[in-house]
Amino acid sequence: MKQAGSGRRASQDGVQPERQSVSVAEARELILGAVSPLGAETVPLTAAGGRVLAEDVEASISIPPHDNSGMDGFAVRAEDVARVPAELAVVDDLPAGRRARRKLGPGEAARIMTGGEVPEGADAVVMIEDTEQAGEGRVRVLAPATPGQHVRRAGSDVRPGLHIADAGSVLRPAHVGMLAALGRTVVGVAQRPRVAVLSTGDELVEPDRLADDGRIVTSNSYNLQAALREIGCEPVYLGIAPDDPDVIRARFRQALQCDVVISTGGVSVGDRDWIKQVLADLGGQMRLWRVRMKPGAPLAFVSVEGRPVFGLPGNPVSTLVAFEQFVRPALLRMMGHRALYRPVVPAILDEAYEKPAGRLHFVRVRLEERDGTLHACPTGDQASNVLLSMVRADGLAIVEAAATGAAAGARLPVQLLHRDDLRPEPGF
Ligand code: AMP
Ligand code: MG
C-alpha cells in the first residue's frame, strides 16, 4: 500500500500504541520487561576483557601449584637453624621453574630464588641477606628460621573448587589474568547485540556532504554509534532514509536482521513522520509511544518479529537522553549485565530552573566540587536541538514531573553521563 501523499496527519492514522504518555519509570519498566539476555558465546582470553561472564568460574587447580619460595635465599630445615650461626651443605640450586632434584636431609640447604619450588624435606627459607658463604658448597645461616617462613604454600592462593566469579560479572584485567593462571584459553561470555542505526529525514546529509543548501548533518547517526560502542555493542549503520514510507519500510526490513533497531526522527505528529505507520505495516506491536519527559518525549517502542525497535525522536539531545534512559539499560540487560543504570549522585543546583508541571525534565549540568559539596550548574540553552549543552554536561539533573521547577540551592539527583575520573596528577 502506497502511503506517500496521503495528506496531513495521515501518517498517524490507525496506529494505536498499547500505552501512551507514560512516566519515565513506567516506560523503563515496560521496556526492560520486554528484553532478555541474549545467549552465550566462547571467546579467547585475549578478547575477554570488558565482556560479561556467562559461566560461573571455579578453580580447577591449585595456585601456586607447589610450595615455593617467597624470597631469594636458601631452603632449609627450620630445626637445623634454630640456633645460629649454623653451617649447612648446599646440595641443590633452585631458580624459579626448576623442579627440586632431591629431598633435603639434615644439615643440608638448597640455594633458591623467589618462585623456586621448595624441595621436599625443607620447611623454611632464609633470605640471602641473613647468610654468608662458608667455603666451597657451604652456607652459614646467621638468623634463625621458623617453620613456614618465606614459604608460599601450594594452594595458598587458590584451591581446586574455589569459587572465582559469578556469571554476570564484568571481566576486569585481574579476572582475565586469573583465568589464564588457571590454564584457561577461552571463556564463555554473553553475546553482544548487533544494533541497527537508521536516521530518517529529508533534511539530513552525511558530514562530508554539508553544503549551504538548507540541509543539516545527521549528527544522531554518529552520537548513537559512539554510544553503542561505549557499551561494547556493534552498531550496524544503515545511513539516512528520506521521509518516504516505502524507503523507510525497506530500510527497516534490512535493519530487522540485527538484534535491536534504533531509528531517529519521524516519530512525532508531523505529516512526514512515518515511523509508527511503517512499523505497524511491518506487523510491529506498538508497545509504547510518548514518555512524559523532556527532552526525548516522542519515543516509540515497538516489537517487530520479537525484536525491540526504538523509534527515537530526531533532535540530537532528545535522541541521546532517550538512549540513556531506555535503550542503554535495555542493551546492557541483553548483554547480561547486572548493573544497568548510570550512577545518580545528589548535587546542589547553582541556579534556579523553571518548568511547568507535567513532564520530568533532565537538565544538562556541569558538576563541580566546591567546599566538599557537589554543585550542578546548567550548561546553557536546554532546547532539545542544542547539542553543545550536552557536550558540556557531566550529568542530567532530574526535576520531577510534578515540580514546577527547582530553586537555586535545591538538592537534586544527578544522573552521571560519563566517568571522567582520570586526573592529570596521581593524587598520592
Ligand atoms: P523529527 O522528529 O523528524 O521531526 O526531527 C526533529 C528535529 O530533529 C528536526 O529539526 C530534525 O531536523 C532534527 N533531526 C532529525 N534527525 C536528525 C539527525 N539524524 N541528526 C540531527 N538532527 C536530526
Ligand atoms: Mg523528520
mmCIF file with all atom_site columns, C-alpha atoms in Angstrom, residues 27-115:
data_model
loop_
_atom_site.group_PDB
_atom_site.id
_atom_site.type_symbol
_atom_site.label_atom_id
_atom_site.label_alt_id
_atom_site.label_comp_id
_atom_site.label_asym_id
_atom_site.label_entity_id
_atom_site.label_seq_id
_atom_site.pdbx_PDB_ins_code
_atom_site.Cartn_x
_atom_site.Cartn_y
_atom_site.Cartn_z
_atom_site.occupancy
_atom_site.B_iso_or_equiv
_atom_site.pdbx_formal_charge
_atom_site.auth_seq_id
_atom_site.auth_comp_id
_atom_site.auth_asym_id
_atom_site.auth_atom_id
_atom_site.pdbx_PDB_model_num
ATOM 1  C CA . ALA A 1 27  ? 8.387  3.331   30.259 1.00 0.00 ? 27  ALA A CA 1
ATOM 2  C CA . ARG A 1 28  ? 11.560 1.909   31.781 1.00 0.00 ? 28  ARG A CA 1
ATOM 3  C CA . GLU A 1 29  ? 9.653  -0.965  33.387 1.00 0.00 ? 29  GLU A CA 1
ATOM 4  C CA . LEU A 1 30  ? 7.786  -1.787  30.197 1.00 0.00 ? 30  LEU A CA 1
ATOM 5  C CA . ILE A 1 31  ? 10.904 -1.696  28.007 1.00 0.00 ? 31  ILE A CA 1
ATOM 6  C CA . LEU A 1 32  ? 13.143 -3.657  30.364 1.00 0.00 ? 32  LEU A CA 1
ATOM 7  C CA . GLY A 1 33  ? 10.382 -6.215  30.806 1.00 0.00 ? 33  GLY A CA 1
ATOM 8  C CA . ALA A 1 34  ? 10.328 -6.714  27.050 1.00 0.00 ? 34  ALA A CA 1
ATOM 9  C CA . VAL A 1 35  ? 14.012 -7.584  26.586 1.00 0.00 ? 35  VAL A CA 1
ATOM 10 C CA . SER A 1 36  ? 16.002 -10.539 27.851 1.00 0.00 ? 36  SER A CA 1
ATOM 11 C CA . PRO A 1 37  ? 19.639 -11.597 27.783 1.00 0.00 ? 37  PRO A CA 1
ATOM 12 C CA . LEU A 1 38  ? 20.984 -12.984 24.514 1.00 0.00 ? 38  LEU A CA 1
ATOM 13 C CA . GLY A 1 39  ? 22.816 -16.304 24.529 1.00 0.00 ? 39  GLY A CA 1
ATOM 14 C CA . ALA A 1 40  ? 26.434 -17.034 25.355 1.00 0.00 ? 40  ALA A CA 1
ATOM 15 C CA . GLU A 1 41  ? 29.464 -17.406 23.134 1.00 0.00 ? 41  GLU A CA 1
ATOM 16 C CA . THR A 1 42  ? 33.014 -18.587 23.670 1.00 0.00 ? 42  THR A CA 1
ATOM 17 C CA . VAL A 1 43  ? 35.835 -16.109 23.157 1.00 0.00 ? 43  VAL A CA 1
ATOM 18 C CA . PRO A 1 44  ? 39.615 -16.367 23.523 1.00 0.00 ? 44  PRO A CA 1
ATOM 19 C CA . LEU A 1 45  ? 41.047 -14.747 26.638 1.00 0.00 ? 45  LEU A CA 1
ATOM 20 C CA . THR A 1 46  ? 42.623 -12.025 24.510 1.00 0.00 ? 46  THR A CA 1
ATOM 21 C CA . ALA A 1 47  ? 39.122 -10.811 23.628 1.00 0.00 ? 47  ALA A CA 1
ATOM 22 C CA . ALA A 1 48  ? 37.572 -11.356 27.057 1.00 0.00 ? 48  ALA A CA 1
ATOM 23 C CA . GLY A 1 49  ? 38.358 -8.078  28.852 1.00 0.00 ? 49  GLY A CA 1
ATOM 24 C CA . GLY A 1 50  ? 35.235 -5.981  29.462 1.00 0.00 ? 50  GLY A CA 1
ATOM 25 C CA . ARG A 1 51  ? 32.886 -8.806  28.432 1.00 0.00 ? 51  ARG A CA 1
ATOM 26 C CA . VAL A 1 52  ? 30.211 -10.219 30.756 1.00 0.00 ? 52  VAL A CA 1
ATOM 27 C CA . LEU A 1 53  ? 30.835 -13.720 32.094 1.00 0.00 ? 53  LEU A CA 1
ATOM 28 C CA . ALA A 1 54  ? 28.227 -16.241 31.034 1.00 0.00 ? 54  ALA A CA 1
ATOM 29 C CA . GLU A 1 55  ? 29.503 -19.019 33.321 1.00 0.00 ? 55  GLU A CA 1
ATOM 30 C CA . ASP A 1 56  ? 30.393 -19.434 36.972 1.00 0.00 ? 56  ASP A CA 1
ATOM 31 C CA . VAL A 1 57  ? 34.153 -19.807 37.213 1.00 0.00 ? 57  VAL A CA 1
ATOM 32 C CA . GLU A 1 58  ? 35.630 -22.302 39.669 1.00 0.00 ? 58  GLU A CA 1
ATOM 33 C CA . ALA A 1 59  ? 39.288 -23.113 40.142 1.00 0.00 ? 59  ALA A CA 1
ATOM 34 C CA . SER A 1 60  ? 40.324 -26.460 38.717 1.00 0.00 ? 60  SER A CA 1
ATOM 35 C CA . ILE A 1 61  ? 43.911 -26.406 40.000 1.00 0.00 ? 61  ILE A CA 1
ATOM 36 C CA . SER A 1 62  ? 45.964 -25.131 42.935 1.00 0.00 ? 62  SER A CA 1
ATOM 37 C CA . ILE A 1 63  ? 47.743 -21.792 42.723 1.00 0.00 ? 63  ILE A CA 1
ATOM 38 C CA . PRO A 1 64  ? 50.609 -21.873 43.421 1.00 0.00 ? 64  PRO A CA 1
ATOM 39 C CA . PRO A 1 65  ? 50.852 -25.453 42.181 1.00 0.00 ? 65  PRO A CA 1
ATOM 40 C CA . HIS A 1 66  ? 53.724 -26.315 44.605 1.00 0.00 ? 66  HIS A CA 1
ATOM 41 C CA . ASP A 1 67  ? 55.247 -24.899 47.773 1.00 0.00 ? 67  ASP A CA 1
ATOM 42 C CA . ASN A 1 68  ? 57.569 -22.174 46.539 1.00 0.00 ? 68  ASN A CA 1
ATOM 43 C CA . SER A 1 69  ? 59.892 -19.556 47.935 1.00 0.00 ? 69  SER A CA 1
ATOM 44 C CA . GLY A 1 70  ? 58.802 -16.002 48.682 1.00 0.00 ? 70  GLY A CA 1
ATOM 45 C CA . MET A 1 71  ? 62.447 -14.816 48.820 1.00 0.00 ? 71  MET A CA 1
ATOM 46 C CA . ASP A 1 72  ? 65.835 -15.244 47.204 1.00 0.00 ? 72  ASP A CA 1
ATOM 47 C CA . GLY A 1 73  ? 67.896 -17.263 49.709 1.00 0.00 ? 73  GLY A CA 1
ATOM 48 C CA . PHE A 1 74  ? 68.263 -20.841 50.974 1.00 0.00 ? 74  PHE A CA 1
ATOM 49 C CA . ALA A 1 75  ? 65.666 -23.516 51.562 1.00 0.00 ? 75  ALA A CA 1
ATOM 50 C CA . VAL A 1 76  ? 66.410 -25.126 54.929 1.00 0.00 ? 76  VAL A CA 1
ATOM 51 C CA . ARG A 1 77  ? 65.004 -27.380 57.639 1.00 0.00 ? 77  ARG A CA 1
ATOM 52 C CA . ALA A 1 78  ? 63.979 -24.901 60.360 1.00 0.00 ? 78  ALA A CA 1
ATOM 53 C CA . GLU A 1 79  ? 65.224 -27.251 63.090 1.00 0.00 ? 79  GLU A CA 1
ATOM 54 C CA . ASP A 1 80  ? 68.743 -27.068 61.567 1.00 0.00 ? 80  ASP A CA 1
ATOM 55 C CA . VAL A 1 81  ? 68.882 -23.303 62.047 1.00 0.00 ? 81  VAL A CA 1
ATOM 56 C CA . ALA A 1 82  ? 67.029 -22.930 65.347 1.00 0.00 ? 82  ALA A CA 1
ATOM 57 C CA . ARG A 1 83  ? 70.411 -21.942 66.780 1.00 0.00 ? 83  ARG A CA 1
ATOM 58 C CA . VAL A 1 84  ? 72.701 -19.683 64.737 1.00 0.00 ? 84  VAL A CA 1
ATOM 59 C CA . PRO A 1 85  ? 75.175 -19.285 63.238 1.00 0.00 ? 85  PRO A CA 1
ATOM 60 C CA . ALA A 1 86  ? 74.682 -22.688 61.631 1.00 0.00 ? 86  ALA A CA 1
ATOM 61 C CA . GLU A 1 87  ? 76.627 -24.127 58.701 1.00 0.00 ? 87  GLU A CA 1
ATOM 62 C CA . LEU A 1 88  ? 74.870 -26.206 56.052 1.00 0.00 ? 88  LEU A CA 1
ATOM 63 C CA . ALA A 1 89  ? 75.919 -28.059 52.896 1.00 0.00 ? 89  ALA A CA 1
ATOM 64 C CA . VAL A 1 90  ? 74.408 -26.532 49.716 1.00 0.00 ? 90  VAL A CA 1
ATOM 65 C CA . VAL A 1 91  ? 73.098 -29.534 47.737 1.00 0.00 ? 91  VAL A CA 1
ATOM 66 C CA . ASP A 1 92  ? 70.831 -28.011 45.085 1.00 0.00 ? 92  ASP A CA 1
ATOM 67 C CA . ASP A 1 93  ? 70.236 -24.827 43.094 1.00 0.00 ? 93  ASP A CA 1
ATOM 68 C CA . LEU A 1 94  ? 66.571 -23.966 42.500 1.00 0.00 ? 94  LEU A CA 1
ATOM 69 C CA . PRO A 1 95  ? 65.737 -20.987 40.300 1.00 0.00 ? 95  PRO A CA 1
ATOM 70 C CA . ALA A 1 96  ? 62.024 -20.397 39.647 1.00 0.00 ? 96  ALA A CA 1
ATOM 71 C CA . GLY A 1 97  ? 60.657 -23.019 37.290 1.00 0.00 ? 97  GLY A CA 1
ATOM 72 C CA . ARG A 1 98  ? 63.042 -25.860 38.075 1.00 0.00 ? 98  ARG A CA 1
ATOM 73 C CA . ARG A 1 99  ? 61.863 -28.944 39.932 1.00 0.00 ? 99  ARG A CA 1
ATOM 74 C CA . ALA A 1 100 ? 63.884 -29.910 43.019 1.00 0.00 ? 100 ALA A CA 1
ATOM 75 C CA . ARG A 1 101 ? 66.325 -32.717 42.245 1.00 0.00 ? 101 ARG A CA 1
ATOM 76 C CA . ARG A 1 102 ? 66.433 -34.287 45.663 1.00 0.00 ? 102 ARG A CA 1
ATOM 77 C CA . LYS A 1 103 ? 64.975 -34.313 49.133 1.00 0.00 ? 103 LYS A CA 1
ATOM 78 C CA . LEU A 1 104 ? 66.756 -32.167 51.727 1.00 0.00 ? 104 LEU A CA 1
ATOM 79 C CA . GLY A 1 105 ? 68.396 -34.136 54.519 1.00 0.00 ? 105 GLY A CA 1
ATOM 80 C CA . PRO A 1 106 ? 69.647 -32.960 57.950 1.00 0.00 ? 106 PRO A CA 1
ATOM 81 C CA . GLY A 1 107 ? 72.419 -30.353 57.703 1.00 0.00 ? 107 GLY A CA 1
ATOM 82 C CA . GLU A 1 108 ? 71.538 -29.559 54.056 1.00 0.00 ? 108 GLU A CA 1
ATOM 83 C CA . ALA A 1 109 ? 70.296 -26.434 52.273 1.00 0.00 ? 109 ALA A CA 1
ATOM 84 C CA . ALA A 1 110 ? 69.296 -25.609 48.683 1.00 0.00 ? 110 ALA A CA 1
ATOM 85 C CA . ARG A 1 111 ? 70.010 -22.303 47.022 1.00 0.00 ? 111 ARG A CA 1
ATOM 86 C CA . ILE A 1 112 ? 66.581 -20.993 45.938 1.00 0.00 ? 112 ILE A CA 1
ATOM 87 C CA . MET A 1 113 ? 65.194 -17.974 44.087 1.00 0.00 ? 113 MET A CA 1
ATOM 88 C CA . THR A 1 114 ? 61.793 -16.332 44.534 1.00 0.00 ? 114 THR A CA 1
ATOM 89 C CA . GLY A 1 115 ? 59.193 -18.658 42.998 1.00 0.00 ? 115 GLY A CA 1
#
